[in-house]
Coordinates of C-alpha atoms and ligand atoms in Angstrom, one line a residue:
M1 CA 6.1 -8.7 -3.7
S2 CA 2.7 -10.2 -3.9
S3 CA 1.1 -10.2 -7.4
K4 CA -1.5 -7.6 -8.5
L5 CA -3.1 -10.3 -10.7
I6 CA -6.5 -11.7 -9.7
I7 CA -7.5 -14.7 -11.9
A8 CA -11.3 -15.0 -12.4
L9 CA -12.0 -18.6 -11.7
D10 CA -15.1 -18.8 -13.9
F11 CA -15.5 -22.5 -14.0
P12 CA -18.8 -24.4 -13.9
E13 CA -17.8 -26.9 -11.3
A14 CA -15.3 -27.6 -8.5
N15 CA -13.3 -30.3 -10.3
K16 CA -12.5 -28.2 -13.3
A17 CA -11.5 -25.2 -11.1
M18 CA -9.3 -27.4 -8.9
Q19 CA -7.6 -29.0 -11.9
F20 CA -6.7 -25.6 -13.2
V21 CA -5.6 -24.2 -9.8
N22 CA -3.4 -27.2 -9.1
Q23 CA -0.9 -25.7 -11.6
L24 CA -0.8 -22.4 -9.8
S25 CA 1.1 -21.0 -6.8
P26 CA -0.3 -18.3 -4.4
A27 CA 2.8 -16.2 -5.1
E28 CA 1.8 -15.6 -8.7
C29 CA -1.8 -14.7 -8.4
K30 CA -4.9 -14.2 -6.3
L31 CA -8.2 -15.9 -7.2
K32 CA -11.7 -14.6 -7.8
I33 CA -14.7 -16.8 -7.1
G34 CA -17.9 -15.5 -8.6
F35 CA -21.5 -16.7 -8.7
E36 CA -21.0 -19.5 -11.2
L37 CA -18.4 -21.4 -9.2
F38 CA -19.8 -20.5 -5.8
I39 CA -23.3 -21.7 -6.7
S40 CA -22.0 -25.0 -7.9
A41 CA -19.2 -25.7 -5.5
G42 CA -20.2 -23.7 -2.4
P43 CA -18.1 -22.6 0.6
E44 CA -16.1 -25.8 0.4
I45 CA -14.1 -24.6 -2.6
V46 CA -13.3 -21.3 -0.8
K47 CA -12.0 -23.3 2.2
Q48 CA -9.9 -25.6 0.0
L49 CA -8.3 -22.7 -1.9
T50 CA -7.6 -20.6 1.3
E51 CA -6.0 -23.7 2.8
K52 CA -3.7 -23.9 -0.2
G53 CA -2.6 -20.4 0.7
F54 CA -4.5 -18.4 -2.0
D55 CA -6.0 -15.0 -1.4
I56 CA -9.6 -15.2 -2.4
F57 CA -11.7 -12.4 -3.7
L58 CA -15.3 -13.6 -3.1
D59 CA -17.2 -11.7 -5.9
L60 CA -20.8 -12.2 -4.8
K61 CA -21.9 -8.5 -4.9
F62 CA -24.1 -8.5 -1.8
H63 CA -27.1 -6.2 -2.1
D64 CA -29.9 -6.5 0.5
I65 CA -31.2 -4.7 3.6
P66 CA -28.4 -3.6 6.0
N67 CA -29.0 -6.4 8.6
T68 CA -28.9 -9.1 6.0
V69 CA -25.8 -7.8 4.3
A70 CA -24.0 -7.4 7.7
S71 CA -24.8 -11.1 8.5
V72 CA -23.7 -12.4 5.1
C73 CA -20.5 -10.4 5.3
K74 CA -19.7 -12.0 8.7
A75 CA -20.4 -15.4 7.2
A76 CA -18.1 -14.7 4.3
A77 CA -15.4 -13.4 6.6
K78 CA -15.5 -16.6 8.5
L79 CA -14.3 -18.3 5.3
D80 CA -11.1 -16.3 5.6
V81 CA -11.5 -14.6 2.3
W82 CA -9.1 -11.8 1.4
M83 CA -11.6 -9.5 -0.3
M84 CA -15.4 -9.3 -1.0
N85 CA -17.8 -6.8 -2.4
V86 CA -21.3 -5.2 -2.0
H87 CA -23.3 -3.1 -4.3
A88 CA -22.8 0.6 -3.5
S89 CA -26.4 1.2 -4.7
G90 CA -27.5 -0.6 -1.5
G91 CA -26.8 2.8 0.1
S92 CA -24.6 4.1 2.9
K93 CA -26.5 2.4 5.7
M94 CA -26.1 -1.0 4.0
M95 CA -22.4 -0.3 3.4
S96 CA -21.7 1.0 6.9
A97 CA -23.5 -2.1 8.4
A98 CA -21.2 -4.3 6.3
V99 CA -18.1 -2.4 7.5
E100 CA -19.2 -2.7 11.1
A101 CA -19.9 -6.4 10.8
L102 CA -16.3 -6.9 9.8
N103 CA -14.8 -4.8 12.5
G104 CA -14.7 -7.7 15.0
F105 CA -12.4 -9.9 12.8
E106 CA -8.7 -10.0 13.6
Q107 CA -7.9 -9.8 9.9
P108 CA -11.0 -8.5 8.3
P109 CA -11.4 -9.0 4.5
K110 CA -11.1 -6.0 2.3
L111 CA -14.5 -4.7 1.5
I112 CA -15.0 -3.1 -1.9
A113 CA -18.0 -1.7 -3.7
V114 CA -19.5 -2.4 -7.1
S115 CA -20.9 0.8 -8.6
V116 CA -22.6 0.9 -12.0
L117 CA -22.3 -2.4 -13.8
T118 CA -20.3 -1.9 -17.0
S119 CA -23.1 -3.5 -18.9
M120 CA -25.4 -0.5 -18.1
T121 CA -25.7 2.3 -20.6
D122 CA -26.7 5.9 -19.9
D123 CA -30.2 5.0 -21.4
Q124 CA -30.6 2.1 -19.0
L125 CA -29.7 4.4 -16.1
Q126 CA -32.4 6.8 -17.3
Q127 CA -35.0 3.9 -17.3
L128 CA -34.1 3.4 -13.6
G129 CA -34.7 7.0 -12.8
V130 CA -31.0 7.8 -12.5
N131 CA -30.6 11.2 -14.1
A132 CA -26.8 11.1 -14.4
I133 CA -24.4 9.7 -17.0
A134 CA -22.7 6.5 -16.0
E135 CA -19.4 8.1 -15.3
N136 CA -20.9 10.7 -12.9
Q137 CA -23.0 8.0 -11.1
V138 CA -19.8 5.9 -10.7
A139 CA -18.0 8.9 -9.1
R140 CA -21.0 9.6 -6.8
L141 CA -21.1 5.9 -5.6
A142 CA -17.4 5.8 -5.2
K143 CA -17.5 8.8 -2.8
L144 CA -20.4 7.2 -0.9
A145 CA -18.5 4.0 -0.6
K146 CA -15.4 5.8 0.8
Q147 CA -17.5 7.8 3.3
S148 CA -19.2 4.5 4.4
G149 CA -15.7 3.1 5.3
L150 CA -15.2 0.7 2.3
D151 CA -11.7 0.0 1.1
G152 CA -12.2 0.6 -2.5
M153 CA -14.2 -0.4 -5.6
V154 CA -14.4 -2.5 -8.7
C155 CA -14.2 -0.3 -11.8
S156 CA -13.5 -0.4 -15.5
A157 CA -9.9 0.4 -16.2
K158 CA -11.2 3.3 -18.3
E159 CA -12.6 4.8 -15.2
A160 CA -9.5 4.3 -13.1
T161 CA -7.7 7.5 -14.0
L162 CA -10.7 9.7 -13.0
L163 CA -11.4 7.7 -9.8
R164 CA -7.7 7.8 -8.7
E165 CA -7.8 11.5 -9.1
L166 CA -11.1 11.9 -7.2
M167 CA -10.5 9.3 -4.4
G168 CA -6.8 9.8 -3.7
E169 CA -4.3 7.1 -3.0
N170 CA -5.9 5.3 -0.1
F171 CA -8.7 3.6 -2.0
L172 CA -8.3 0.3 -3.8
L173 CA -9.2 0.1 -7.5
V174 CA -9.8 -3.4 -8.9
T175 CA -10.3 -3.5 -12.6
P176 CA -11.7 -6.3 -14.9
G177 CA -11.9 -5.9 -18.7
I178 CA -8.2 -6.5 -19.1
R179 CA -6.7 -8.1 -22.2
P180 CA -3.0 -8.6 -22.9
L181 CA -1.9 -7.3 -26.3
G182 CA -2.8 -9.8 -29.1
V183 CA -5.5 -11.7 -27.1
E184 CA -9.1 -12.0 -28.2
K185 CA -11.4 -9.5 -26.5
G186 CA -14.3 -11.9 -26.3
D187 CA -17.4 -10.1 -25.0
Q188 CA -15.4 -7.3 -23.3
A189 CA -15.9 -4.2 -25.4
R190 CA -13.7 -1.5 -23.7
V191 CA -10.5 -3.2 -22.7
M192 CA -7.0 -2.2 -21.5
T193 CA -3.7 -4.1 -21.3
P194 CA -2.4 -5.0 -17.8
S195 CA 0.2 -2.2 -17.8
E196 CA -2.2 0.4 -19.1
A197 CA -4.6 -0.4 -16.2
I198 CA -1.8 -0.1 -13.6
K199 CA -0.6 3.1 -15.1
A200 CA -4.2 4.4 -15.0
G201 CA -4.2 3.8 -11.2
A202 CA -5.5 0.2 -10.7
D203 CA -4.2 -1.6 -7.7
Y204 CA -5.3 -5.0 -8.9
I205 CA -6.4 -6.4 -12.3
V206 CA -8.9 -9.2 -12.8
V207 CA -8.2 -11.5 -15.8
G208 CA -10.3 -14.5 -16.6
R209 CA -10.5 -16.2 -20.0
P210 CA -7.2 -15.0 -21.5
I211 CA -5.6 -17.2 -18.8
T212 CA -8.2 -19.9 -18.0
R213 CA -8.9 -20.7 -21.7
S214 CA -5.3 -20.5 -22.8
S215 CA -3.4 -23.7 -23.8
Q216 CA -0.4 -22.3 -21.9
P217 CA -1.9 -20.5 -18.8
L218 CA 1.4 -20.5 -16.9
Q219 CA 3.1 -18.6 -19.6
V220 CA 0.3 -16.0 -19.9
I221 CA 0.5 -15.6 -16.1
A222 CA 4.3 -15.1 -16.1
E223 CA 4.0 -12.6 -19.0
I224 CA 1.2 -10.6 -17.2
N225 CA 3.2 -10.6 -13.9
A226 CA 6.3 -9.3 -15.7
E227 CA 4.2 -6.6 -17.4
L228 CA 2.7 -5.6 -14.0
I229 CA 6.1 -5.4 -12.3
G230 CA 7.4 -3.3 -15.2
A231 CA 4.4 -0.9 -14.9
S232 CA 4.5 -0.4 -11.1
Ligands
LIG301 O1 -12.8 -13.6 -18.8 P1 -12.7 -12.1 -18.4 O2 -11.3 -11.6 -18.3 O3 -13.5 -11.2 -19.3 O4 -13.3 -12.1 -16.9 C1 -13.5 -10.9 -16.2 C2 -14.1 -11.2 -14.9 O5 -14.5 -10.0 -14.3 C3 -15.5 -12.0 -14.9 O6 -15.5 -12.8 -13.8 C4 -16.5 -11.0 -14.9 O7 -17.7 -11.4 -14.4 C5 -15.9 -9.9 -14.1 N1 -16.3 -8.5 -14.3 C6 -16.3 -7.9 -15.5 N2 -16.7 -6.6 -15.7 C7 -17.2 -5.9 -14.6 C8 -17.3 -6.5 -13.4 C9 -16.8 -7.9 -13.2 O8 -15.8 -8.5 -16.5 N3 -17.6 -4.7 -14.8

């Protein structure tokens, strides 16, 4: 069974990321490449990691006019990534254009939505003219993403129960903000353990620093995978 663990490769440069990844096997995790690593290491690191057999979640949160997002999704799909994401607040036309752009690929990447960033408060949404509390806005954007043909969304594990209920089974939920028991929370305020997230309805969990900053990352990965299997 392939792992439900996605490791956030938040490293400042390719060498450090590769040094870390060289200890890992694609059977035990998938890898998320975000802005930090992509801006410094570029598409080359995506190619290197897919060639090693890793499923790559390209977390670049595209948000632009439909034509531009469609083109960038095609460019990303050519890198053979497993998953990528767009901002749901780009609207249904933008999301549908992204879905259409991927249709021509034999094995299209999974396309998921980012809804309300977890750093946003209800007050900040008000400032933007959004007259809904964050939870309702997340639910609204999730429905729009599904109607537009997306495969799922990134959400906080705290939202997973509600979204699973609203969206049914056929919608991927990918949850960051995960901390195994006994691990420092860092800057993540509202966290869940790996098994709590899966029980709440998550399909995949994203874990970064508890693994990448550990002195024994392989042990942490093994423990998380055992916990995920137990919770499934
Ligand atoms: O190190 P940590 O486990 O906190 O990393 C979580 C990863 O998930 C980071 O790459 C972070 O950018 C990402 N993320 C998040 N919260 C969100 C969306 C993405 O922590 N709401």
